[in-house]
PDB file of C-alpha atoms and ligand atoms in Angstrom:
ATOM      1  CA  MET A   1     -11.269 -18.392  33.827  1.00 73.00           C
ATOM      2  CA  ILE A   2      -7.795 -18.989  32.342  1.00 88.00           C
ATOM      3  CA  VAL A   3      -5.977 -17.079  29.565  1.00 92.00           C
ATOM      4  CA  SER A   4      -3.108 -17.755  28.523  1.00 95.00           C
ATOM      5  CA  ILE A   5      -0.535 -17.421  25.552  1.00 97.00           C
ATOM      6  CA  ASP A   6       1.703 -20.032  23.484  1.00 96.00           C
ATOM      7  CA  ASN A   7       5.481 -19.335  24.508  1.00 93.00           C
ATOM      8  CA  ASN A   8       6.333 -20.400  20.737  1.00 92.00           C
ATOM      9  CA  SER A   9       4.182 -18.140  19.118  1.00 95.00           C
ATOM     10  CA  GLY A  10       5.224 -15.067  17.363  1.00 93.00           C
ATOM     11  CA  PHE A  11       8.145 -13.635  14.729  1.00 93.00           C
ATOM     12  CA  CYS A  12      10.618 -15.861  14.127  1.00 92.00           C
ATOM     13  CA  PHE A  13      14.163 -14.580  13.892  1.00 94.00           C
ATOM     14  CA  GLY A  14      13.820 -13.453  10.124  1.00 95.00           C
ATOM     15  CA  VAL A  15      11.127 -11.465  11.074  1.00 94.00           C
ATOM     16  CA  THR A  16      12.118  -9.764  13.794  1.00 95.00           C
ATOM     17  CA  SER A  17      15.811  -8.892  12.371  1.00 97.00           C
ATOM     18  CA  ALA A  18      14.121  -7.221   9.605  1.00 97.00           C
ATOM     19  CA  ILE A  19      12.053  -5.333  11.999  1.00 97.00           C
ATOM     20  CA  GLN A  20      14.670  -4.392  14.194  1.00 97.00           C
ATOM     21  CA  LYS A  21      16.871  -2.955  10.883  1.00 97.00           C
ATOM     22  CA  ALA A  22      13.679  -0.575  10.258  1.00 97.00           C
ATOM     23  CA  GLU A  23      13.846   0.446  12.904  1.00 97.00           C
ATOM     24  CA  GLU A  24      17.211   1.152  13.479  1.00 97.00           C
ATOM     25  CA  GLU A  25      17.188   2.818   9.762  1.00 97.00           C
ATOM     26  CA  LEU A  26      14.241   5.298  10.917  1.00 97.00           C
ATOM     27  CA  ALA A  27      16.186   6.419  13.317  1.00 96.00           C
ATOM     28  CA  LYS A  28      18.844   7.891  10.692  1.00 96.00           C
ATOM     29  CA  GLY A  29      15.859   9.115   8.534  1.00 96.00           C
ATOM     30  CA  GLN A  30      13.290   8.920   5.903  1.00 97.00           C
ATOM     31  CA  LEU A  31      12.462   5.167   5.122  1.00 98.00           C
ATOM     32  CA  PHE A  32      10.384   3.081   2.524  1.00 98.00           C
ATOM     33  CA  CYS A  33       9.355  -0.501   2.614  1.00 98.00           C
ATOM     34  CA  LEU A  34       8.574  -2.107  -0.443  1.00 98.00           C
ATOM     35  CA  GLY A  35       5.228  -4.192   0.174  1.00 96.00           C
ATOM     36  CA  ASP A  36       4.204  -4.412   3.790  1.00 95.00           C
ATOM     37  CA  ILE A  37       7.183  -5.147   5.957  1.00 95.00           C
ATOM     38  CA  VAL A  38       5.497  -8.246   7.112  1.00 93.00           C
ATOM     39  CA  HIS A  39       1.848  -9.780   6.513  1.00 89.00           C
ATOM     40  CA  ASN A  40       0.510  -8.364   9.687  1.00 92.00           C
ATOM     41  CA  GLY A  41      -1.757  -5.416   9.280  1.00 91.00           C
ATOM     42  CA  GLN A  42      -1.216  -3.952  13.030  1.00 91.00           C
ATOM     43  CA  GLU A  43       2.099  -4.405  13.056  1.00 94.00           C
ATOM     44  CA  VAL A  44       2.393  -2.631   9.318  1.00 95.00           C
ATOM     45  CA  LYS A  45       0.455   0.458  11.231  1.00 94.00           C
ATOM     46  CA  ARG A  46       2.744   0.259  14.243  1.00 96.00           C
ATOM     47  CA  LEU A  47       5.912   0.961  12.115  1.00 97.00           C
ATOM     48  CA  GLU A  48       4.429   3.715   9.595  1.00 96.00           C
ATOM     49  CA  GLN A  49       3.689   5.880  12.782  1.00 96.00           C
ATOM     50  CA  LEU A  50       7.691   5.425  12.968  1.00 96.00           C
ATOM     51  CA  GLY A  51       7.833   6.601   9.685  1.00 97.00           C
ATOM     52  CA  LEU A  52       7.989   3.858   7.437  1.00 98.00           C
ATOM     53  CA  GLU A  53       6.987   4.261   4.540  1.00 98.00           C
ATOM     54  CA  THR A  54       5.136   1.668   2.354  1.00 97.00           C
ATOM     55  CA  ILE A  55       5.546   1.438  -1.563  1.00 98.00           C
ATOM     56  CA  ASP A  56       5.079  -1.241  -4.565  1.00 97.00           C
ATOM     57  CA  TYR A  57       6.463  -1.503  -7.685  1.00 96.00           C
ATOM     58  CA  ASP A  58       4.961   0.854  -9.286  1.00 97.00           C
ATOM     59  CA  ASP A  59       5.986   3.706  -6.972  1.00 98.00           C
ATOM     60  CA  LEU A  60      10.130   1.671  -6.802  1.00 97.00           C
ATOM     61  CA  ARG A  61      10.173   2.580 -10.882  1.00 97.00           C
ATOM     62  CA  THR A  62       8.977   5.723 -10.390  1.00 98.00           C
ATOM     63  CA  LEU A  63      11.449   6.982  -7.076  1.00 97.00           C
ATOM     64  CA  HIS A  64      15.338   7.804  -6.746  1.00 97.00           C
ATOM     65  CA  ASN A  65      18.028   7.981  -4.552  1.00 96.00           C
ATOM     66  CA  ILE A  66      15.981   6.869  -1.696  1.00 97.00           C
ATOM     67  CA  ARG A  67      17.033   4.569   1.198  1.00 98.00           C
ATOM     68  CA  VAL A  68      14.383   1.566   0.169  1.00 98.00           C
ATOM     69  CA  LEU A  69      14.323  -1.341   2.953  1.00 98.00           C
ATOM     70  CA  LEU A  70      13.679  -5.433   1.350  1.00 98.00           C
ATOM     71  CA  ARG A  71      12.148  -7.322   4.107  1.00 96.00           C
ATOM     72  CA  ALA A  72      11.861 -10.568   5.497  1.00 96.00           C
ATOM     73  CA  HIS A  73      10.489 -12.748   2.229  1.00 96.00           C
ATOM     74  CA  GLY A  74      12.986 -12.193  -0.596  1.00 97.00           C
ATOM     75  CA  GLU A  75      12.634  -9.736  -3.746  1.00 98.00           C
ATOM     76  CA  PRO A  76      14.564 -11.359  -7.646  1.00 98.00           C
ATOM     77  CA  PRO A  77      16.745  -9.644  -9.547  1.00 98.00           C
ATOM     78  CA  SER A  78      14.663  -7.425 -11.021  1.00 97.00           C
ATOM     79  CA  THR A  79      14.162  -5.746  -8.218  1.00 98.00           C
ATOM     80  CA  TYR A  80      18.038  -4.960  -7.378  1.00 98.00           C
ATOM     81  CA  HIS A  81      18.291  -4.013 -11.230  1.00 98.00           C
ATOM     82  CA  ILE A  82      15.337  -1.221 -10.985  1.00 98.00           C
ATOM     83  CA  ALA A  83      17.185   0.511  -8.169  1.00 98.00           C
ATOM     84  CA  ARG A  84      20.845   0.138  -9.580  1.00 98.00           C
ATOM     85  CA  ASN A  85      19.582   2.284 -12.056  1.00 97.00           C
ATOM     86  CA  ASN A  86      17.654   4.498  -9.813  1.00 98.00           C
ATOM     87  CA  GLY A  87      20.227   5.468  -7.458  1.00 98.00           C
ATOM     88  CA  ILE A  88      17.849   3.393  -4.771  1.00 98.00           C
ATOM     89  CA  ASP A  89      19.914   2.732  -1.905  1.00 98.00           C
ATOM     90  CA  ILE A  90      18.771  -0.483  -0.480  1.00 98.00           C
ATOM     91  CA  ILE A  91      18.569  -2.674   3.179  1.00 98.00           C
ATOM     92  CA  ASP A  92      18.421  -5.878   1.893  1.00 98.00           C
ATOM     93  CA  ALA A  93      16.520  -7.035   5.280  1.00 98.00           C
ATOM     94  CA  THR A  94      15.712 -10.789   3.571  1.00 98.00           C
ATOM     95  CA  CYS A  95      16.479 -13.659   5.656  1.00 97.00           C
ATOM     96  CA  PRO A  96      19.136 -15.795   5.511  1.00 97.00           C
ATOM     97  CA  VAL A  97      17.125 -18.771   4.726  1.00 97.00           C
ATOM     98  CA  VAL A  98      15.071 -17.306   2.296  1.00 98.00           C
ATOM     99  CA  LYS A  99      18.754 -15.751   0.534  1.00 98.00           C
ATOM    100  CA  LYS A 100      19.847 -19.627   1.274  1.00 98.00           C
ATOM    101  CA  LEU A 101      16.665 -20.782  -1.171  1.00 98.00           C
ATOM    102  CA  GLN A 102      17.185 -18.101  -3.702  1.00 98.00           C
ATOM    103  CA  GLU A 103      20.614 -19.006  -4.630  1.00 98.00           C
ATOM    104  CA  ARG A 104      19.884 -22.942  -4.590  1.00 98.00           C
ATOM    105  CA  ILE A 105      17.029 -22.212  -6.795  1.00 98.00           C
ATOM    106  CA  HIS A 106      19.617 -20.113  -9.349  1.00 98.00           C
ATOM    107  CA  LYS A 107      21.761 -22.175  -8.886  1.00 98.00           C
ATOM    108  CA  THR A 108      19.634 -25.347 -10.036  1.00 98.00           C
ATOM    109  CA  TYR A 109      18.005 -22.986 -12.626  1.00 98.00           C
ATOM    110  CA  LEU A 110      21.409 -22.719 -13.746  1.00 98.00           C
ATOM    111  CA  GLU A 111      22.358 -26.333 -14.038  1.00 98.00           C
ATOM    112  CA  HIS A 112      19.531 -28.010 -15.402  1.00 97.00           C
ATOM    113  CA  ARG A 113      18.482 -25.359 -18.596  1.00 94.00           C
ATOM    114  CA  ASP A 114      16.177 -28.665 -19.837  1.00 93.00           C
ATOM    115  CA  ALA A 115      14.638 -29.085 -17.165  1.00 97.00           C
ATOM    116  CA  GLN A 116      11.153 -27.616 -14.919  1.00 98.00           C
ATOM    117  CA  ILE A 117      12.149 -26.129 -11.364  1.00 98.00           C
ATOM    118  CA  VAL A 118       8.978 -26.621  -9.328  1.00 98.00           C
ATOM    119  CA  ILE A 119       7.994 -24.208  -6.922  1.00 98.00           C
ATOM    120  CA  TYR A 120       4.826 -25.120  -3.922  1.00 97.00           C
ATOM    121  CA  GLY A 121       3.668 -22.521  -2.621  1.00 96.00           C
ATOM    122  CA  LYS A 122       1.089 -19.410  -3.070  1.00 93.00           C
ATOM    123  CA  ALA A 123       1.115 -17.785  -6.131  1.00 94.00           C
ATOM    124  CA  GLY A 124       1.651 -13.885  -5.527  1.00 93.00           C
ATOM    125  CA  HIS A 125       3.266 -14.145  -2.850  1.00 93.00           C
ATOM    126  CA  ALA A 126       6.070 -12.116  -2.213  1.00 94.00           C
ATOM    127  CA  GLU A 127       8.268 -14.998  -1.084  1.00 96.00           C
ATOM    128  CA  VAL A 128       7.283 -16.868  -4.286  1.00 97.00           C
ATOM    129  CA  ILE A 129       7.802 -14.086  -6.662  1.00 97.00           C
ATOM    130  CA  GLY A 130      11.474 -13.361  -5.561  1.00 98.00           C
ATOM    131  CA  LEU A 131      12.087 -17.491  -5.601  1.00 98.00           C
ATOM    132  CA  GLN A 132      10.623 -17.193  -9.682  1.00 98.00           C
ATOM    133  CA  GLY A 133      12.224 -14.743 -10.267  1.00 98.00           C
ATOM    134  CA  GLN A 134      16.000 -17.235  -9.479  1.00 98.00           C
ATOM    135  CA  THR A 135      14.439 -18.745 -12.223  1.00 98.00           C
ATOM    136  CA  ASN A 136      13.771 -16.358 -15.495  1.00 97.00           C
ATOM    137  CA  ASN A 137      10.072 -16.487 -13.944  1.00 97.00           C
ATOM    138  CA  THR A 138       9.763 -19.680 -15.701  1.00 97.00           C
ATOM    139  CA  ALA A 139       9.695 -22.000 -12.878  1.00 98.00           C
ATOM    140  CA  ILE A 140       6.059 -23.491 -12.168  1.00 98.00           C
ATOM    141  CA  ILE A 141       4.262 -22.586  -8.809  1.00 98.00           C
ATOM    142  CA  ILE A 142       1.161 -25.353  -7.302  1.00 97.00           C
ATOM    143  CA  GLU A 143      -0.756 -24.408  -4.440  1.00 94.00           C
ATOM    144  CA  SER A 144      -1.565 -27.790  -4.408  1.00 88.00           C
ATOM    145  CA  GLU A 145      -1.747 -31.113  -5.789  1.00 86.00           C
ATOM    146  CA  LYS A 146      -5.234 -30.314  -8.326  1.00 88.00           C
ATOM    147  CA  ASP A 147      -2.471 -27.640 -10.170  1.00 92.00           C
ATOM    148  CA  ILE A 148      -0.343 -30.823 -11.279  1.00 95.00           C
ATOM    149  CA  ASN A 149      -1.024 -30.737 -14.872  1.00 94.00           C
ATOM    150  CA  LYS A 150       1.706 -27.742 -14.967  1.00 96.00           C
ATOM    151  CA  ILE A 151       3.874 -30.210 -15.034  1.00 96.00           C
ATOM    152  CA  ASP A 152       5.368 -32.393 -17.838  1.00 95.00           C
ATOM    153  CA  PHE A 153       6.191 -35.542 -16.965  1.00 94.00           C
ATOM    154  CA  ASN A 154       8.605 -36.196 -20.137  1.00 92.00           C
ATOM    155  CA  ARG A 155      11.083 -33.449 -18.343  1.00 94.00           C
ATOM    156  CA  ASP A 156      12.943 -33.432 -15.459  1.00 97.00           C
ATOM    157  CA  ILE A 157      11.710 -31.925 -12.837  1.00 98.00           C
ATOM    158  CA  TYR A 158      13.353 -29.977  -9.626  1.00 98.00           C
ATOM    159  CA  LEU A 159      11.238 -28.843  -6.200  1.00 98.00           C
ATOM    160  CA  PHE A 160      11.363 -26.586  -3.565  1.00 98.00           C
ATOM    161  CA  SER A 161       9.016 -25.385  -1.226  1.00 97.00           C
ATOM    162  CA  GLN A 162       7.868 -21.594  -0.246  1.00 96.00           C
ATOM    163  CA  THR A 163       9.201 -21.543   2.996  1.00 95.00           C
ATOM    164  CA  THR A 164       5.934 -21.436   5.619  1.00 90.00           C
ATOM    165  CA  MET A 165       3.851 -23.975   2.752  1.00 91.00           C
ATOM    166  CA  SER A 166       2.984 -27.274   5.213  1.00 89.00           C
ATOM    167  CA  ILE A 167       5.058 -30.184   5.354  1.00 91.00           C
ATOM    168  CA  GLU A 168       2.116 -32.244   4.580  1.00 91.00           C
ATOM    169  CA  GLY A 169       1.255 -30.509   1.948  1.00 93.00           C
ATOM    170  CA  PHE A 170       4.843 -31.078   0.377  1.00 96.00           C
ATOM    171  CA  GLU A 171       4.679 -34.231   1.233  1.00 96.00           C
ATOM    172  CA  ALA A 172       0.961 -34.658  -0.803  1.00 95.00           C
ATOM    173  CA  LEU A 173       2.480 -33.118  -3.512  1.00 96.00           C
ATOM    174  CA  ARG A 174       5.745 -35.048  -3.735  1.00 96.00           C
ATOM    175  CA  GLU A 175       4.053 -38.284  -3.603  1.00 95.00           C
ATOM    176  CA  ALA A 176       1.527 -37.136  -6.284  1.00 95.00           C
ATOM    177  CA  ILE A 177       4.550 -36.229  -9.057  1.00 95.00           C
ATOM    178  CA  ILE A 178       5.832 -40.040  -7.927  1.00 95.00           C
ATOM    179  CA  SER A 179       2.903 -41.333  -9.369  1.00 93.00           C
ATOM    180  CA  GLN A 180       2.477 -39.586 -12.325  1.00 92.00           C
ATOM    181  CA  ILE A 181       6.030 -40.680 -13.009  1.00 92.00           C
ATOM    182  CA  ALA A 182       5.195 -44.561 -12.712  1.00 88.00           C
ATOM    183  CA  ASN A 183       3.051 -43.841 -15.625  1.00 80.00           C
ATOM    184  CA  GLN A 184       5.665 -42.954 -18.136  1.00 81.00           C
ATOM    185  CA  LYS A 185       7.767 -44.369 -20.375  1.00 82.00           C
ATOM    186  CA  SER A 186      10.848 -43.299 -20.107  1.00 83.00           C
ATOM    187  CA  PRO A 187      12.364 -42.467 -16.809  1.00 88.00           C
ATOM    188  CA  ILE A 188      12.990 -39.177 -15.658  1.00 93.00           C
ATOM    189  CA  VAL A 189      14.511 -37.237 -12.706  1.00 95.00           C
ATOM    190  CA  LEU A 190      12.863 -36.277  -9.510  1.00 96.00           C
ATOM    191  CA  GLU A 191      14.641 -34.132  -6.609  1.00 97.00           C
ATOM    192  CA  ALA A 192      12.362 -32.982  -4.043  1.00 98.00           C
ATOM    193  CA  HIS A 193      14.101 -30.834  -1.959  1.00 98.00           C
ATOM    194  CA  ASN A 194      11.662 -29.875   1.522  1.00 97.00           C
ATOM    195  CA  THR A 195      12.943 -26.620   1.778  1.00 97.00           C
ATOM    196  CA  ILE A 196      10.510 -25.474   4.351  1.00 96.00           C
ATOM    197  CA  CYS A 197      11.575 -22.917   6.806  1.00 94.00           C
ATOM    198  CA  ARG A 198      12.504 -25.616  10.586  1.00 90.00           C
ATOM    199  CA  SER A 199      11.885 -22.516  12.551  1.00 85.00           C
ATOM    200  CA  VAL A 200       8.181 -22.557  11.386  1.00 82.00           C
ATOM    201  CA  ALA A 201       7.814 -26.970  11.361  1.00 86.00           C
ATOM    202  CA  ASN A 202       9.327 -27.634  14.711  1.00 88.00           C
ATOM    203  CA  ARG A 203       6.317 -25.075  15.893  1.00 90.00           C
ATOM    204  CA  VAL A 204       3.538 -27.326  14.491  1.00 91.00           C
ATOM    205  CA  GLU A 205       3.767 -29.963  16.927  1.00 93.00           C
ATOM    206  CA  LYS A 206       3.711 -27.598  19.665  1.00 94.00           C
ATOM    207  CA  LEU A 207       1.594 -25.374  18.809  1.00 96.00           C
ATOM    208  CA  LYS A 208      -0.710 -28.259  18.443  1.00 96.00           C
ATOM    209  CA  THR A 209       0.019 -29.568  21.868  1.00 96.00           C
ATOM    210  CA  PHE A 210      -0.928 -26.288  23.225  1.00 97.00           C
ATOM    211  CA  ALA A 211      -3.960 -25.834  20.818  1.00 97.00           C
ATOM    212  CA  ALA A 212      -5.404 -29.589  22.633  1.00 97.00           C
ATOM    213  CA  GLU A 213      -4.945 -28.820  26.236  1.00 96.00           C
ATOM    214  CA  GLN A 214      -7.536 -25.373  25.626  1.00 96.00           C
ATOM    215  CA  ASP A 215     -11.030 -24.831  25.386  1.00 94.00           C
ATOM    216  CA  LEU A 216     -11.133 -22.414  23.414  1.00 93.00           C
ATOM    217  CA  VAL A 217      -8.295 -20.798  20.695  1.00 95.00           C
ATOM    218  CA  LEU A 218      -7.411 -17.235  19.346  1.00 95.00           C
ATOM    219  CA  PHE A 219      -5.255 -17.604  16.337  1.00 96.00           C
ATOM    220  CA  VAL A 220      -3.938 -14.297  15.998  1.00 96.00           C
ATOM    221  CA  GLY A 221      -2.697 -13.186  12.438  1.00 94.00           C
ATOM    222  CA  GLY A 222      -2.739 -10.687   9.332  1.00 92.00           C
ATOM    223  CA  SER A 223      -4.852 -12.122   6.392  1.00 89.00           C
ATOM    224  CA  LYS A 224      -2.406 -11.670   4.269  1.00 84.00           C
ATOM    225  CA  SER A 225      -0.437 -14.514   5.580  1.00 87.00           C
ATOM    226  CA  SER A 226      -0.007 -17.888   4.291  1.00 83.00           C
ATOM    227  CA  ASN A 227       2.139 -18.861   7.736  1.00 87.00           C
ATOM    228  CA  ALA A 228      -0.519 -17.658   9.629  1.00 92.00           C
ATOM    229  CA  LYS A 229      -3.224 -20.010   7.409  1.00 91.00           C
ATOM    230  CA  VAL A 230      -1.529 -23.092   7.587  1.00 88.00           C
ATOM    231  CA  LEU A 231      -0.220 -23.113  11.544  1.00 93.00           C
ATOM    232  CA  TYR A 232      -4.310 -21.450  11.649  1.00 95.00           C
ATOM    233  CA  GLU A 233      -5.619 -24.595  10.559  1.00 94.00           C
ATOM    234  CA  HIS A 234      -3.146 -26.899  12.028  1.00 94.00           C
ATOM    235  CA  CYS A 235      -4.624 -25.082  16.030  1.00 96.00           C
ATOM    236  CA  ARG A 236      -7.909 -25.989  13.860  1.00 96.00           C
ATOM    237  CA  GLU A 237      -7.036 -30.088  14.172  1.00 95.00           C
ATOM    238  CA  ALA A 238      -6.131 -30.285  17.259  1.00 97.00           C
ATOM    239  CA  ASN A 239      -8.965 -27.987  18.679  1.00 97.00           C
ATOM    240  CA  PRO A 240     -11.927 -27.277  16.626  1.00 96.00           C
ATOM    241  CA  ASN A 241     -13.124 -24.441  18.967  1.00 94.00           C
ATOM    242  CA  THR A 242     -10.113 -21.870  17.219  1.00 95.00           C
ATOM    243  CA  TYR A 243     -11.152 -19.337  16.210  1.00 94.00           C
ATOM    244  CA  PHE A 244      -9.007 -16.819  13.152  1.00 95.00           C
ATOM    245  CA  ILE A 245      -8.871 -12.681  14.992  1.00 95.00           C
ATOM    246  CA  GLU A 246      -6.897 -10.375  13.597  1.00 94.00           C
ATOM    247  CA  ASN A 247      -6.680  -7.969  16.627  1.00 92.00           C
ATOM    248  CA  ALA A 248      -8.792  -7.831  20.387  1.00 91.00           C
ATOM    249  CA  ASN A 249     -11.525  -6.048  17.793  1.00 90.00           C
ATOM    250  CA  ASP A 250     -12.362  -9.101  16.797  1.00 90.00           C
ATOM    251  CA  LEU A 251     -12.903 -10.594  20.182  1.00 86.00           C
ATOM    252  CA  GLN A 252     -16.997 -11.852  21.031  1.00 75.00           C
ATOM    253  CA  ASP A 253     -18.215 -10.533  24.279  1.00 63.00           C
ATOM    254  CA  ASN A 254     -20.133 -14.317  24.650  1.00 60.00           C
ATOM    255  CA  LEU A 255     -17.263 -15.706  25.505  1.00 67.00           C
ATOM    256  CA  SER A 256     -18.185 -18.442  27.790  1.00 67.00           C
ATOM    257  CA  PRO A 257     -17.145 -17.408  31.117  1.00 66.00           C
ATOM    258  CA  LEU A 258     -16.001 -21.257  31.988  1.00 64.00           C
ATOM    259  CA  SER A 259     -13.323 -21.358  28.556  1.00 79.00           C
ATOM    260  CA  LYS A 260      -9.859 -22.109  29.054  1.00 92.00           C
ATOM    261  CA  ILE A 261      -8.638 -19.677  26.805  1.00 93.00           C
ATOM    262  CA  GLY A 262      -5.212 -19.672  24.517  1.00 95.00           C
ATOM    263  CA  ILE A 263      -4.400 -16.967  22.467  1.00 97.00           C
ATOM    264  CA  CYS A 264      -0.999 -18.043  19.771  1.00 97.00           C
ATOM    265  CA  GLY A 265       0.244 -16.561  16.538  1.00 96.00           C
ATOM    266  CA  ALA A 266       1.979 -17.480  13.350  1.00 94.00           C
ATOM    267  CA  THR A 267       5.568 -16.154  12.933  1.00 92.00           C
ATOM    268  CA  SER A 268       4.377 -12.727  11.586  1.00 92.00           C
ATOM    269  CA  THR A 269       2.297 -12.372  15.001  1.00 95.00           C
ATOM    270  CA  PRO A 270       4.481  -9.763  17.152  1.00 95.00           C
ATOM    271  CA  GLN A 271       3.751 -10.294  20.753  1.00 95.00           C
ATOM    272  CA  TRP A 272       2.140  -7.225  21.661  1.00 95.00           C
ATOM    273  CA  LEU A 273      -0.989  -8.214  19.750  1.00 96.00           C
ATOM    274  CA  MET A 274      -2.024 -11.427  21.382  1.00 96.00           C
ATOM    275  CA  GLN A 275      -0.876  -9.444  24.880  1.00 96.00           C
ATOM    276  CA  GLN A 276      -3.724  -6.802  23.497  1.00 95.00           C
ATOM    277  CA  VAL A 277      -5.820  -9.665  22.497  1.00 95.00           C
ATOM    278  CA  ALA A 278      -5.421 -11.404  26.531  1.00 93.00           C
ATOM    279  CA  GLN A 279      -5.530  -7.672  27.716  1.00 93.00           C
ATOM    280  CA  ALA A 280      -8.665  -7.022  25.781  1.00 91.00           C
ATOM    281  CA  LEU A 281      -9.938 -10.867  27.372  1.00 88.00           C
ATOM    282  CA  GLN A 282      -9.684  -9.979  30.569  1.00 82.00           C
ATOM    283  CA  ASN A 283     -11.474  -6.040  30.130  1.00 80.00           C
ATOM    284  CA  LEU A 284     -14.749  -8.185  29.322  1.00 75.00           C
ATOM    285  CA  PRO A 285     -18.146  -8.364  31.418  1.00 63.00           C
ATOM    286  CA  GLN A 286     -16.658 -12.369  33.282  1.00 56.00           C
ATOM    287  CA  ALA A 287     -13.473 -11.770  35.626  1.00 41.00           C
ATOM    288  CA  TYR A 288     -10.077 -13.691  33.363  1.00 39.00           C
ATOM    289  CA  GLN A 289      -7.280 -14.142  35.031  1.00 38.00           C
ATOM    290  CA  LYS A 290      -4.233 -14.317  33.661  1.00 38.00           C
ATOM    291  CA  SER A 291      -2.581 -17.319  33.966  1.00 37.00           C
TER     292      SER A 291
HETATM  293  S1  SF4 B 301       9.848 -17.897   8.471  1.00 74.44           S
HETATM  294 FE1  SF4 B 301      11.788 -18.699   8.290  1.00 74.44          FE
HETATM  295  S2  SF4 B 301      12.890 -18.612   6.268  1.00 74.44           S
HETATM  296 FE2  SF4 B 301      11.181 -17.436   7.155  1.00 74.44          FE
HETATM  297  S3  SF4 B 301      11.346 -15.678   7.084  1.00 74.44           S
HETATM  298 FE3  SF4 B 301      11.263 -16.501   8.950  1.00 74.44          FE
HETATM  299  S4  SF4 B 301      13.114 -17.216   9.911  1.00 74.44           S
HETATM  300 FE4  SF4 B 301      12.419 -16.896   6.994  1.00 74.44          FE
END
């Protein structure tokens, strides 16, 4: 019986750095975080035990003279505006990749006022709210090709992507837009920028290889994580015997004792959580041996 943890799974550098920042700032005194610091309930709980207090936008509007950490997903300009008005000290842990994307979208918005900015992403996701804010909330959010009717094919289109979406989904959307444009009488501009984070994209092939080598795969992720959903689907493609779990409590104790079990996770899955799952497997009735 072999249990192994995928070397390429776990926090990306953006999340690692936001969590490090939170730990450093917590050592200096009271600290609030706007929204869950990471889309992983177990890690949020760990940091809350260290004193981090999670607040929402309503809280932000009513609180004054506090210190608030902005997570790796980034925030729209309105958040900085509220903070300034309320004397709130911002500790900005926005991932540099997201920051750069925000700036790029903002620049495009200013330079092409008559065009449409389309963001391939999940409506309501924290990063998407931050990106949409760069366009005064005029950007069109498209989650899949099914939403394509939201786009006006008579006006220029500048397409970007939320950093954690799938490349295949982005390409399918781009192709769908191209075929719609082909039917138009007057030509329009389409600029498609694949802004999916390389830290996510580079993991996919390695993750699929890892998954294909296992008899059974346990994908550890948070239910709110977009990246976890995307990577889980890739694992399942490579190995249909893949299961999504949030933590060791989700383990079934009827796992086959003949299985070669692989544990992997998203960019928001802490290493300690995957190790906890590996440990729990070894405590199941069968004897498991860690590789
Ligand atoms: S997935 Fe990429 S863009 Fe998102 S936080 Fe991690 S490093 Fe930054």
